[in-house]
mmCIF file of C-alpha atoms in Angstrom:
data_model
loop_
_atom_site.group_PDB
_atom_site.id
_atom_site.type_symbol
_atom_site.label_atom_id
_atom_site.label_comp_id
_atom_site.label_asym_id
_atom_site.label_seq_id
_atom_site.Cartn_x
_atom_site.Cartn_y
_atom_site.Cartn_z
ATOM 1 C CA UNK A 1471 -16.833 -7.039 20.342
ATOM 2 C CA UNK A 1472 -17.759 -10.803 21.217
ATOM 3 C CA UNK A 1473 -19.260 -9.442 24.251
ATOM 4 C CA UNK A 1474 -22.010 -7.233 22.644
ATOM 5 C CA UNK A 1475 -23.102 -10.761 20.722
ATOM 6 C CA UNK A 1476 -21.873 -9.622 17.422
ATOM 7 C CA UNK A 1477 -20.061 -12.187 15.106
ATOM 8 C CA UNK A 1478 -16.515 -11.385 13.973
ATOM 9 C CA UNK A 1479 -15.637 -12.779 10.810
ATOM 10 C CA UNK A 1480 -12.059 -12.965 10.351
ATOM 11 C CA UNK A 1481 -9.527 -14.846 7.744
ATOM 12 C CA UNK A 1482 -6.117 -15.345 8.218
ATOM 13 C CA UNK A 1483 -3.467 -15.751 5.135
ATOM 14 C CA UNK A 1484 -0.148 -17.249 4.877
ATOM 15 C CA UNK A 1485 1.867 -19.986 6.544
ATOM 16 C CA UNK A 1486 0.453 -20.285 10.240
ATOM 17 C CA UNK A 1487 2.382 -22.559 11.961
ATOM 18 C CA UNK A 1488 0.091 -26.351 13.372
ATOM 19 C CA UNK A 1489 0.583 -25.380 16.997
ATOM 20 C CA UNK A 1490 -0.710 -21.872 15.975
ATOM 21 C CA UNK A 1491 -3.669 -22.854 14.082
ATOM 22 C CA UNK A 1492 -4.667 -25.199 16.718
ATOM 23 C CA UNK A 1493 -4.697 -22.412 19.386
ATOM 24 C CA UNK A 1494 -6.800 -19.985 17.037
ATOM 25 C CA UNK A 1495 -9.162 -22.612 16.210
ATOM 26 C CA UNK A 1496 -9.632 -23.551 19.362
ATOM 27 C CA UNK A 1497 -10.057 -19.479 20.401
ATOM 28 C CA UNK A 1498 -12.668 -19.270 18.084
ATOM 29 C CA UNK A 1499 -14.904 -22.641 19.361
ATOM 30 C CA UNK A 1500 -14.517 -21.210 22.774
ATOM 31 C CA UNK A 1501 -15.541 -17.529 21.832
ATOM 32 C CA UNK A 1502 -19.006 -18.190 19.917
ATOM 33 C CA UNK A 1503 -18.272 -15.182 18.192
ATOM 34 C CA UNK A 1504 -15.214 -15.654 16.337
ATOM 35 C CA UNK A 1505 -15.515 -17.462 12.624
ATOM 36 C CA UNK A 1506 -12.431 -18.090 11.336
ATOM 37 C CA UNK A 1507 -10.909 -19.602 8.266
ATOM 38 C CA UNK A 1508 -7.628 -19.769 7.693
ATOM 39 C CA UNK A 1509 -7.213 -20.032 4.359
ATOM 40 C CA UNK A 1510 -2.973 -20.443 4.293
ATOM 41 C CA UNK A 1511 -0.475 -19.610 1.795
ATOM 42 C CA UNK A 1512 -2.769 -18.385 -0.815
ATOM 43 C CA UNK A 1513 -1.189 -17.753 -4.595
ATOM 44 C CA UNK A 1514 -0.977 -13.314 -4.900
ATOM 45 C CA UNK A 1515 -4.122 -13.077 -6.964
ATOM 46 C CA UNK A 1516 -5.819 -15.513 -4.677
ATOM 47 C CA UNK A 1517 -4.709 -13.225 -2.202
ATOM 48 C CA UNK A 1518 -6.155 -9.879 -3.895
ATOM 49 C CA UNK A 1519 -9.343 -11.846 -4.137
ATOM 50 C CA UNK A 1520 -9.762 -11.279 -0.283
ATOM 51 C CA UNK A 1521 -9.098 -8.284 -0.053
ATOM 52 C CA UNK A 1522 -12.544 -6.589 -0.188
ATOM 53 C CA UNK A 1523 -14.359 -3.235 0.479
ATOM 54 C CA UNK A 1524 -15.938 -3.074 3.600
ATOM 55 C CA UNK A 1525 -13.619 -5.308 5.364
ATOM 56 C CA UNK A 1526 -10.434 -4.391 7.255
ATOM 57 C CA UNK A 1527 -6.631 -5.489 6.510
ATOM 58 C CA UNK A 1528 -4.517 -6.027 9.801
ATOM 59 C CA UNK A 1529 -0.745 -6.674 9.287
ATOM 60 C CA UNK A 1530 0.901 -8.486 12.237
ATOM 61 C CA UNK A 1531 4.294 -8.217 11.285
ATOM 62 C CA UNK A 1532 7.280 -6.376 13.486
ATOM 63 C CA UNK A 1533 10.162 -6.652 11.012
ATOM 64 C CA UNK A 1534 9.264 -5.867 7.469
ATOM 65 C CA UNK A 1535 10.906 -3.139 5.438
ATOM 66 C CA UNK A 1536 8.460 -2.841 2.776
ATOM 67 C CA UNK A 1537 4.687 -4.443 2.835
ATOM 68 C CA UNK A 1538 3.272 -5.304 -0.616
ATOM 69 C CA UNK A 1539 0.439 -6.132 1.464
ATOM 70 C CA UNK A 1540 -0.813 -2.954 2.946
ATOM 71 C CA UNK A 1541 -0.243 -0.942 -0.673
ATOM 72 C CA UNK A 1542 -2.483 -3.688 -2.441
ATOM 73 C CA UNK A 1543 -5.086 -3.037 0.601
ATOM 74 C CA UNK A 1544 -5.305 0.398 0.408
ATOM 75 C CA UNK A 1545 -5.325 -0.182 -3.759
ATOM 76 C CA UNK A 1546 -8.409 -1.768 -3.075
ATOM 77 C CA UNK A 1547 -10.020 0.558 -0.608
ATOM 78 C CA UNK A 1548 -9.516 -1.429 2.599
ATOM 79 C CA UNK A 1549 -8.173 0.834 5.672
ATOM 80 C CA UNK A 1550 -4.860 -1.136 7.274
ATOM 81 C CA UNK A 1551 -4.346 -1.491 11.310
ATOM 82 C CA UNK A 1552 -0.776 -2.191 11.968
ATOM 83 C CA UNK A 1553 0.964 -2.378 15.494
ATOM 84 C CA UNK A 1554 2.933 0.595 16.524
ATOM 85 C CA UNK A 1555 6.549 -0.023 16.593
ATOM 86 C CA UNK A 1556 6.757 -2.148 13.672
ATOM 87 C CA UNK A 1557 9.481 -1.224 10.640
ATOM 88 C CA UNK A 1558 6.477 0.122 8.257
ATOM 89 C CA UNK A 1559 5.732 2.721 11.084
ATOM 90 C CA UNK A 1560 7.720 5.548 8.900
ATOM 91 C CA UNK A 1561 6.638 4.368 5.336
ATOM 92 C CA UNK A 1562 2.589 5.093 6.422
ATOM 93 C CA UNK A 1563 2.519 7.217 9.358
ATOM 94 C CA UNK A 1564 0.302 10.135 8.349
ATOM 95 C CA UNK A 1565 -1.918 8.325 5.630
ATOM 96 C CA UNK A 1566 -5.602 8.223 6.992
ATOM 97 C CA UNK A 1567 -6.556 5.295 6.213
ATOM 98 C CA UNK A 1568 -3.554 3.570 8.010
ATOM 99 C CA UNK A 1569 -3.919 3.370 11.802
ATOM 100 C CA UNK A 1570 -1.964 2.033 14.199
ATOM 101 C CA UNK A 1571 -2.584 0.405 17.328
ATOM 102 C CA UNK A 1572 -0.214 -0.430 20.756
ATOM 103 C CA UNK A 1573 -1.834 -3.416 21.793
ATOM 104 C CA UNK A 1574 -5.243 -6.127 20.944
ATOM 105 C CA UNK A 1575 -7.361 -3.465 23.057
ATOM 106 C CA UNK A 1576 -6.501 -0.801 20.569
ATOM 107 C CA UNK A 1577 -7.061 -3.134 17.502
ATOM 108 C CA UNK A 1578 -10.161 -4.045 18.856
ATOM 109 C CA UNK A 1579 -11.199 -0.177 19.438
ATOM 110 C CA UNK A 1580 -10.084 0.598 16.133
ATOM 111 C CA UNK A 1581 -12.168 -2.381 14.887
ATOM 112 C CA UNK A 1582 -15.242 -1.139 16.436
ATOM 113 C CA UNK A 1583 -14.487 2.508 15.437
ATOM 114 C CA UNK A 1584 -14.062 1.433 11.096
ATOM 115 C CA UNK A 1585 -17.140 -0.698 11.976
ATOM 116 C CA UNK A 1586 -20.248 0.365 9.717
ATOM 117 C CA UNK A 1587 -18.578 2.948 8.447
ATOM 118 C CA UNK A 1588 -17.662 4.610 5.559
ATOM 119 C CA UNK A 1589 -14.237 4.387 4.559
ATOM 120 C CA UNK A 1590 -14.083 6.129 1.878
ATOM 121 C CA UNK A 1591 -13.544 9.463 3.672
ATOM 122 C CA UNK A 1592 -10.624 7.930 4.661
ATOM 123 C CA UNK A 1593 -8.963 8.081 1.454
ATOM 124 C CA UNK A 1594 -8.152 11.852 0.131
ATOM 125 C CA UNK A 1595 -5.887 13.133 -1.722
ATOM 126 C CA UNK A 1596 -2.854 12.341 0.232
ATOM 127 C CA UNK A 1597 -3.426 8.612 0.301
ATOM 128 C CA UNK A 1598 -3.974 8.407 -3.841
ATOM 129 C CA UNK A 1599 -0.870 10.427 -3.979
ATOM 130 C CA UNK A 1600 1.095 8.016 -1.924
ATOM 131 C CA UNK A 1601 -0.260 4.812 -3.640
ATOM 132 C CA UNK A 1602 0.709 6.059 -6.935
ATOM 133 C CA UNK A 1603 4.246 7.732 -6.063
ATOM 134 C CA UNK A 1604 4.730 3.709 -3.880
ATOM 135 C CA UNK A 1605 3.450 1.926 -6.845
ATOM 136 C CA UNK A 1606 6.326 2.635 -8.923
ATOM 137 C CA UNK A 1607 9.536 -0.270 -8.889
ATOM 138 C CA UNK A 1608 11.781 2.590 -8.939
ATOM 139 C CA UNK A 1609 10.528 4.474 -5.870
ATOM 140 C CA UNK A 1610 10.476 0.984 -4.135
ATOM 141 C CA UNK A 1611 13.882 0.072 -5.141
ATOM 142 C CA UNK A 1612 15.690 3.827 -3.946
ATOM 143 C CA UNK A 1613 13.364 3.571 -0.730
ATOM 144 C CA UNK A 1614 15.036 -0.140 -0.007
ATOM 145 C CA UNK A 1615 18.365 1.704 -0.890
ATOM 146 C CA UNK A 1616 17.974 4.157 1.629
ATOM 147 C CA UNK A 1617 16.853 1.668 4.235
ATOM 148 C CA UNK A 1618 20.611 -0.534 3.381
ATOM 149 C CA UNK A 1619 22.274 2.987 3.267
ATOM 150 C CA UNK A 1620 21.493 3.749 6.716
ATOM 151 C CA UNK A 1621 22.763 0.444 8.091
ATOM 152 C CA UNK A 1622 26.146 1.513 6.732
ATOM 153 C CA UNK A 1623 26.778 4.653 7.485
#
């Protein structure tokens, strides 16, 4: 994308580590493309405040049994990229507006694909479905029980 002179405006939430910070911001000086805040640990609602339509929510994480994070994206209308592999795989294969990606050259493919365009289509029937039968404690709680159950039998 930063080769085809187009800026990429990205924010990053939650601890980030000093050594890691310093090698994104320094990423992002070097690149002439990339602006990047890093806003930190935010409080949740500060949190839901970022989450906007028209942007894009990318979760990171490889070992997470149940994301908050992607439900309250898709809640808002944002499409999530998520690497392939990772333990949320199962929960969201199949929803549309969830992709996932192998490596940075997918997420950055993906990227360009959700780019100016509207994402909306994305979310039919199946994904409101989904968001209200996940939004529920007691769905959450028997899904986490099934997750423990399988580690014991």
């Amino acid at each position: 994308i930063g080769k085809e002179n187009r800026k990429i405006n990205v924010k990053l939430i939650g601890d980030i580590s000093q050594q890691l910070r310093n090698k994104i911001e320094k990423l992002a000086r070097s690149s002439g493309h990339l602006n990047v805040r890093i806003l930190g640990k935010l409080s949740h609602k500060e949190t839901i405040d970022q989450m906007v339509p028209g942007s894009i929510g990318i979760i990171f994480s490889y070992r997470e049994s149940y994301s908050f994070t992607a439900l309250e994206f898709l809640a808002k209308g944002v499409p999530v990229i998520m690497y392939k592999g990772n333990d949320l795989e199962d929960i969201y294969r199949g929803l549309k507006p969830v992709m996932f990606v192998k490596n940075e050259k997918e997420l950055i493919k993906t990227i360009k694909n959700l780019e100016g365009r509207d994402v909306s289509e994305l979310f039919d029937m199946s994904a409101f479905k989904f968001l209200k039968d996940h939004s529920s404690w007691d769905v959450v709680i028997q899904k986490e029980l099934d997750i423990i159950r399988s580690f014991l039998s």
